[in-house]
Tab-separated table of C-alpha atoms in Angstrom:
chain	number	residue	atom	x	y	z
A	181	UNK	CA	108.357	162.790	129.544
A	182	UNK	CA	105.535	161.421	127.441
A	183	UNK	CA	103.209	159.223	129.444
A	184	UNK	CA	101.104	156.439	127.945
A	185	UNK	CA	97.484	157.309	127.296
A	186	UNK	CA	95.133	156.244	130.060
A	187	UNK	CA	93.231	153.035	129.485
A	188	UNK	CA	91.120	150.674	131.536
A	189	UNK	CA	93.683	147.862	131.776
A	190	UNK	CA	95.832	147.695	134.896
A	191	UNK	CA	99.620	148.308	134.758
A	192	UNK	CA	100.143	144.569	135.262
A	193	UNK	CA	97.880	143.704	132.326
A	194	UNK	CA	99.611	146.185	130.032
A	195	UNK	CA	103.019	144.964	131.172
A	196	UNK	CA	102.005	141.353	130.471
A	197	UNK	CA	100.897	142.358	126.971
A	198	UNK	CA	104.290	143.991	126.348
A	199	UNK	CA	106.180	140.883	127.477
A	200	UNK	CA	104.032	138.572	125.337
A	201	UNK	CA	105.144	140.450	122.233
A	202	UNK	CA	108.581	138.839	122.654
A	203	UNK	CA	109.985	135.328	122.837
A	204	UNK	CA	111.672	135.136	126.233
A	205	UNK	CA	113.953	132.556	127.827
A	206	UNK	CA	112.738	130.661	130.928
A	207	UNK	CA	114.824	132.923	133.192
A	208	UNK	CA	113.484	136.038	131.483
A	209	UNK	CA	109.953	134.700	131.903
A	210	UNK	CA	110.560	134.294	135.638
A	211	UNK	CA	111.646	137.933	135.881
A	212	UNK	CA	108.728	139.025	133.695
A	213	UNK	CA	106.274	137.157	135.909
A	214	UNK	CA	107.725	138.839	138.990
A	215	UNK	CA	107.375	142.275	137.376
A	216	UNK	CA	103.797	141.533	136.314
A	217	UNK	CA	102.783	140.381	139.786
A	218	UNK	CA	104.555	143.308	141.490
A	219	UNK	CA	104.202	146.090	138.917
A	220	UNK	CA	103.660	148.929	141.390
A	221	UNK	CA	106.525	147.837	143.628
A	222	UNK	CA	108.845	147.076	140.711
A	223	UNK	CA	108.493	150.625	139.408
A	224	UNK	CA	110.825	151.735	142.216
A	225	UNK	CA	113.179	148.752	142.589
A	226	UNK	CA	116.776	148.620	141.410
A	227	UNK	CA	117.977	145.840	139.121
A	228	UNK	CA	119.806	144.301	142.094
A	229	UNK	CA	116.603	144.258	144.130
A	230	UNK	CA	114.595	142.711	141.274
A	231	UNK	CA	117.292	140.077	140.785
A	232	UNK	CA	117.300	139.191	144.487
A	233	UNK	CA	113.505	139.016	144.762
A	234	UNK	CA	113.126	137.016	141.536
A	235	UNK	CA	116.076	134.764	142.482
A	236	UNK	CA	118.040	135.455	139.310
A	237	UNK	CA	121.268	137.295	138.437
A	238	UNK	CA	121.437	141.035	137.889
A	239	UNK	CA	122.768	140.344	134.393
A	240	UNK	CA	119.580	138.409	133.609
A	241	UNK	CA	117.488	141.444	134.559
A	242	UNK	CA	119.549	143.617	132.220
A	243	UNK	CA	119.278	141.070	129.390
A	244	UNK	CA	115.492	141.023	129.783
A	245	UNK	CA	115.330	144.802	129.412
A	246	UNK	CA	117.463	144.661	126.260
A	247	UNK	CA	115.376	141.793	124.840
A	248	UNK	CA	112.303	144.000	125.230
A	249	UNK	CA	113.944	146.783	123.226
A	250	UNK	CA	115.064	149.012	126.096
A	251	UNK	CA	118.601	150.365	126.452
A	252	UNK	CA	118.858	148.841	129.915
A	253	UNK	CA	116.970	148.158	133.114
A	254	UNK	CA	116.584	151.860	134.123
A	255	UNK	CA	114.598	152.489	130.933
A	256	UNK	CA	112.435	149.418	131.582
A	257	UNK	CA	111.806	150.615	135.145
A	258	UNK	CA	110.837	154.047	133.815
A	259	UNK	CA	108.368	152.368	131.456
A	260	UNK	CA	106.816	150.416	134.333
A	261	UNK	CA	106.599	153.587	136.414
A	262	UNK	CA	104.889	155.452	133.582
A	263	UNK	CA	102.330	152.657	133.278
A	264	UNK	CA	101.525	153.072	136.944
A	265	UNK	CA	101.286	156.872	136.655
A	266	UNK	CA	99.008	156.543	133.637
A	267	UNK	CA	96.507	154.429	135.544
A	268	UNK	CA	93.383	156.260	136.683
A	269	UNK	CA	93.313	156.982	140.420
A	270	UNK	CA	91.064	154.713	142.435
A	271	UNK	CA	88.409	157.383	142.770
A	272	UNK	CA	88.182	158.216	139.075
A	273	UNK	CA	85.311	155.821	138.385
A	274	UNK	CA	82.736	156.050	141.138
A	275	UNK	CA	80.026	154.422	139.052
A	276	UNK	CA	81.508	150.928	139.466
A	277	UNK	CA	82.097	148.923	142.598
A	278	UNK	CA	84.815	146.299	143.003
A	279	UNK	CA	82.520	143.499	141.839
A	280	UNK	CA	81.740	145.324	138.614
A	281	UNK	CA	85.441	145.945	138.081
A	282	UNK	CA	86.055	142.202	138.412
A	283	UNK	CA	83.400	141.476	135.778
A	284	UNK	CA	84.864	144.169	133.531
A	285	UNK	CA	88.237	142.468	133.868
A	286	UNK	CA	86.736	139.172	132.713
A	287	UNK	CA	85.089	140.892	129.750
A	288	UNK	CA	88.500	142.308	128.818
A	289	UNK	CA	90.001	138.807	129.023
A	290	UNK	CA	87.284	137.460	126.728
A	291	UNK	CA	87.836	140.274	124.246
A	292	UNK	CA	91.527	139.494	124.250
A	293	UNK	CA	90.733	135.846	123.566
A	294	UNK	CA	88.430	136.871	120.731
A	295	UNK	CA	91.229	138.872	119.145
A	296	UNK	CA	93.692	136.030	119.629
A	297	UNK	CA	91.396	133.572	117.816
A	298	UNK	CA	91.480	135.669	114.645
A	299	UNK	CA	94.436	133.424	113.819
A	300	UNK	CA	93.103	129.858	114.152
A	301	UNK	CA	96.333	128.071	113.233
A	302	UNK	CA	97.477	127.360	116.794
A	303	UNK	CA	94.159	126.021	118.060
A	304	UNK	CA	93.760	123.960	114.880
A	305	UNK	CA	97.203	122.461	115.365
A	306	UNK	CA	96.273	121.568	118.951
A	307	UNK	CA	92.969	120.075	117.815
A	308	UNK	CA	94.666	117.924	115.178
A	309	UNK	CA	97.073	116.488	117.765
A	310	UNK	CA	94.280	115.738	120.235
A	311	UNK	CA	91.817	114.354	117.689
A	312	UNK	CA	94.447	111.874	116.569
A	313	UNK	CA	95.289	110.352	119.941
A	314	UNK	CA	93.548	107.225	121.271
A	315	UNK	CA	93.023	107.461	124.178
A	316	UNK	CA	93.002	111.191	124.996
A	317	UNK	CA	94.418	111.787	128.501
A	318	UNK	CA	93.404	115.104	130.102
A	319	UNK	CA	95.415	116.436	133.043
A	320	UNK	CA	94.148	119.115	135.422
A	321	UNK	CA	95.234	119.423	139.058
A	322	UNK	CA	94.007	121.727	141.844
A	323	UNK	CA	92.569	124.984	140.411
A	324	UNK	CA	92.798	123.549	136.893
A	325	UNK	CA	90.706	120.516	137.789
A	326	UNK	CA	87.239	122.093	137.187
A	327	UNK	CA	88.152	123.247	133.672
A	328	UNK	CA	89.724	119.880	132.841
A	329	UNK	CA	86.631	118.075	134.159
A	330	UNK	CA	84.307	120.335	132.141
A	331	UNK	CA	86.274	119.669	128.961
A	332	UNK	CA	86.511	115.919	129.576
A	333	UNK	CA	82.774	115.624	130.304
A	334	UNK	CA	81.803	116.993	126.901
A	335	UNK	CA	84.751	115.484	125.017
A	336	UNK	CA	83.585	112.025	126.107
A	337	UNK	CA	80.390	112.624	124.091
A	338	UNK	CA	82.316	112.795	120.817
A	339	UNK	CA	85.601	110.930	121.425
A	340	UNK	CA	85.849	107.189	122.083
A	341	UNK	CA	88.269	107.200	125.029
A	342	UNK	CA	88.838	110.287	127.191
A	343	UNK	CA	90.814	109.704	130.382
A	344	UNK	CA	90.652	112.435	133.016
A	345	UNK	CA	93.694	112.687	135.299
A	346	UNK	CA	92.486	114.981	138.123
A	347	UNK	CA	94.648	113.755	141.021
A	348	UNK	CA	98.341	113.904	141.800
A	349	UNK	CA	100.494	111.362	143.577
A	350	UNK	CA	101.758	108.058	142.252
A	351	UNK	CA	98.419	107.320	140.575
A	352	UNK	CA	99.073	110.195	138.163
A	353	UNK	CA	102.204	108.486	136.873
A	354	UNK	CA	100.228	105.248	136.563
A	355	UNK	CA	97.572	107.024	134.496
A	356	UNK	CA	100.141	108.508	132.126
A	357	UNK	CA	101.887	105.185	131.611
A	358	UNK	CA	98.596	103.352	131.075
A	359	UNK	CA	97.431	105.924	128.531
A	360	UNK	CA	100.708	105.656	126.646
A	361	UNK	CA	100.580	101.843	126.688
A	362	UNK	CA	97.022	102.014	125.311
A	363	UNK	CA	98.228	104.045	122.333
A	364	UNK	CA	98.044	107.706	123.420
A	365	UNK	CA	100.265	110.031	121.406
A	366	UNK	CA	99.344	113.352	123.041
A	367	UNK	CA	98.308	114.798	126.413
A	368	UNK	CA	96.056	117.788	127.055
A	369	UNK	CA	97.225	119.734	130.115
A	370	UNK	CA	95.275	122.436	131.933
A	371	UNK	CA	97.812	124.460	133.929
A	372	UNK	CA	96.286	127.580	135.456
A	373	UNK	CA	97.713	129.605	138.373
A	374	UNK	CA	98.982	128.682	140.813
A	375	UNK	CA	101.016	126.091	138.933
A	376	UNK	CA	101.383	122.861	140.945
A	377	UNK	CA	104.816	121.286	140.928
A	378	UNK	CA	103.109	117.961	140.278
A	379	UNK	CA	101.769	119.343	137.011
A	380	UNK	CA	105.257	120.353	135.880
A	381	UNK	CA	106.658	116.956	136.940
A	382	UNK	CA	103.841	115.142	135.109
A	383	UNK	CA	104.516	117.141	131.944
A	384	UNK	CA	108.179	116.169	132.059
A	385	UNK	CA	107.228	112.534	132.649
A	386	UNK	CA	104.799	112.664	129.718
A	387	UNK	CA	107.506	114.025	127.428
A	388	UNK	CA	109.831	111.219	128.556
A	389	UNK	CA	107.085	108.760	127.575
A	390	UNK	CA	106.967	110.275	124.089
A	391	UNK	CA	103.676	112.164	124.424
A	392	UNK	CA	103.179	115.506	122.718
A	393	UNK	CA	101.801	118.184	125.025
A	394	UNK	CA	99.008	120.658	124.356
A	395	UNK	CA	98.841	123.043	127.313
A	396	UNK	CA	96.027	125.462	128.072
A	397	UNK	CA	97.404	128.023	130.504
A	398	UNK	CA	96.959	131.679	131.388
A	399	UNK	CA	99.932	133.104	129.509
A	400	UNK	CA	102.716	132.251	127.110
A	401	UNK	CA	104.982	133.439	129.938
A	402	UNK	CA	103.729	130.726	132.299
A	403	UNK	CA	106.435	128.420	133.697
A	404	UNK	CA	104.796	125.426	131.982
A	405	UNK	CA	104.969	126.954	128.503
A	406	UNK	CA	108.446	125.711	127.585
A	407	UNK	CA	107.408	122.102	128.205
A	408	UNK	CA	104.501	122.256	125.748
A	409	UNK	CA	104.445	121.529	122.039
A	410	UNK	CA	101.428	123.810	121.639
A	411	UNK	CA	100.482	126.568	124.095
A	412	UNK	CA	96.912	127.908	124.241
A	413	UNK	CA	96.822	131.033	126.442
A	414	UNK	CA	93.708	132.466	128.095
A	415	UNK	CA	94.033	134.978	130.912
A	416	UNK	CA	92.426	134.384	134.300
A	417	UNK	CA	90.688	137.101	136.297
A	418	UNK	CA	92.637	138.156	139.369
A	419	UNK	CA	90.535	140.934	140.886
A	420	UNK	CA	88.628	138.757	143.360
A	421	UNK	CA	89.913	136.779	146.332
A	422	UNK	CA	90.270	133.723	144.065
A	423	UNK	CA	90.970	133.631	140.337
A	424	UNK	CA	88.059	133.450	137.901
A	425	UNK	CA	88.405	131.296	134.795
A	426	UNK	CA	85.846	132.468	132.260
A	427	UNK	CA	88.325	132.821	129.380
A	428	UNK	CA	90.080	129.452	129.964
A	429	UNK	CA	86.678	127.730	130.199
A	430	UNK	CA	85.601	129.253	126.888
A	431	UNK	CA	88.902	128.406	125.218
A	432	UNK	CA	88.467	124.792	126.351
A	433	UNK	CA	85.138	124.667	124.506
A	434	UNK	CA	86.646	126.372	121.450
A	435	UNK	CA	89.329	123.698	121.426
A	436	UNK	CA	86.716	120.952	121.619
A	437	UNK	CA	84.818	122.594	118.743
A	438	UNK	CA	87.962	122.429	116.614
A	439	UNK	CA	88.548	118.795	117.619
A	440	UNK	CA	85.027	117.983	116.425
A	441	UNK	CA	85.764	119.723	113.130
A	442	UNK	CA	88.713	117.400	112.443
A	443	UNK	CA	86.396	114.387	112.013
A	444	UNK	CA	82.872	115.820	111.610
A	445	UNK	CA	81.324	112.546	110.426
A	446	UNK	CA	82.373	110.469	113.448
A	447	UNK	CA	81.511	113.384	115.746
A	448	UNK	CA	77.952	113.503	114.432
A	449	UNK	CA	77.621	109.717	114.664
A	450	UNK	CA	78.669	109.668	118.323
A	451	UNK	CA	76.425	112.616	119.217
A	452	UNK	CA	73.422	110.892	117.667
A	453	UNK	CA	74.271	107.641	119.469
A	454	UNK	CA	74.435	109.490	122.773
A	455	UNK	CA	71.100	111.188	122.191
A	456	UNK	CA	69.456	107.826	121.468
A	457	UNK	CA	70.974	106.338	124.600
A	458	UNK	CA	69.977	109.332	126.733
A	459	UNK	CA	66.417	109.148	125.455
A	460	UNK	CA	66.184	105.405	126.092
A	461	UNK	CA	67.476	105.788	129.637
A	462	UNK	CA	65.432	108.962	130.275
A	463	UNK	CA	68.477	110.789	131.598
A	464	UNK	CA	67.063	114.291	131.139
A	465	UNK	CA	63.730	115.909	131.799
A	466	UNK	CA	61.659	116.316	128.594
């Protein structure tokens, strides 16, 4: 048996990377997400047990393994087990504490984002859709709300009508309908774990209204990915009690940078107008 070379990424991170190399069906994504979140346990589960825990059929588990290039589920399970065995024991690195490991995980996420942005076509496509919509509705519920708010705050400096949708309930449907009636052609969705059902329902409602969806989420395997016209993935950190969102926050600003590049003249005009207004109102300390 040849084991994978040891590396700093966790078995779950390496397993996620393997899955993202393939285009999976929604059911296969559900199984993949279960395996990612339970990598150590899954290394010793049968296909029947995985199917039961992921609430899918055993045949779906087998089809996932074949889609990934394995002969069947036993070979996929062996691969997952080898990933776990290749991980350094907990005591291998005594120079770092758990907080440093969490920061190292975020650095790895940022490096992955850097590599991903070598191909700018996807983010440019997203920027073109969002630069062309008036108004621009921005949806972000629960854990996604801070990133959506951060994006919307700065986007309002360069775009004429940005409408933040940070709350669920019936008012969310009102906001979508009002944006569409005002001329919106696209919706920017921030959908980071855990994925609220209201976000999924709002995305479906937006599609029914004729809006195109740009979705910034943590993975192309996320359950919201199939509803989006453009998916922008940026991994979240999961080594602390609550997720950290350094990579999604940076990707949000990268997206805004590309939106500004679509119409640089109007962007500069609005920035200069804001600076004059801010100076006149003495908003900031000199």
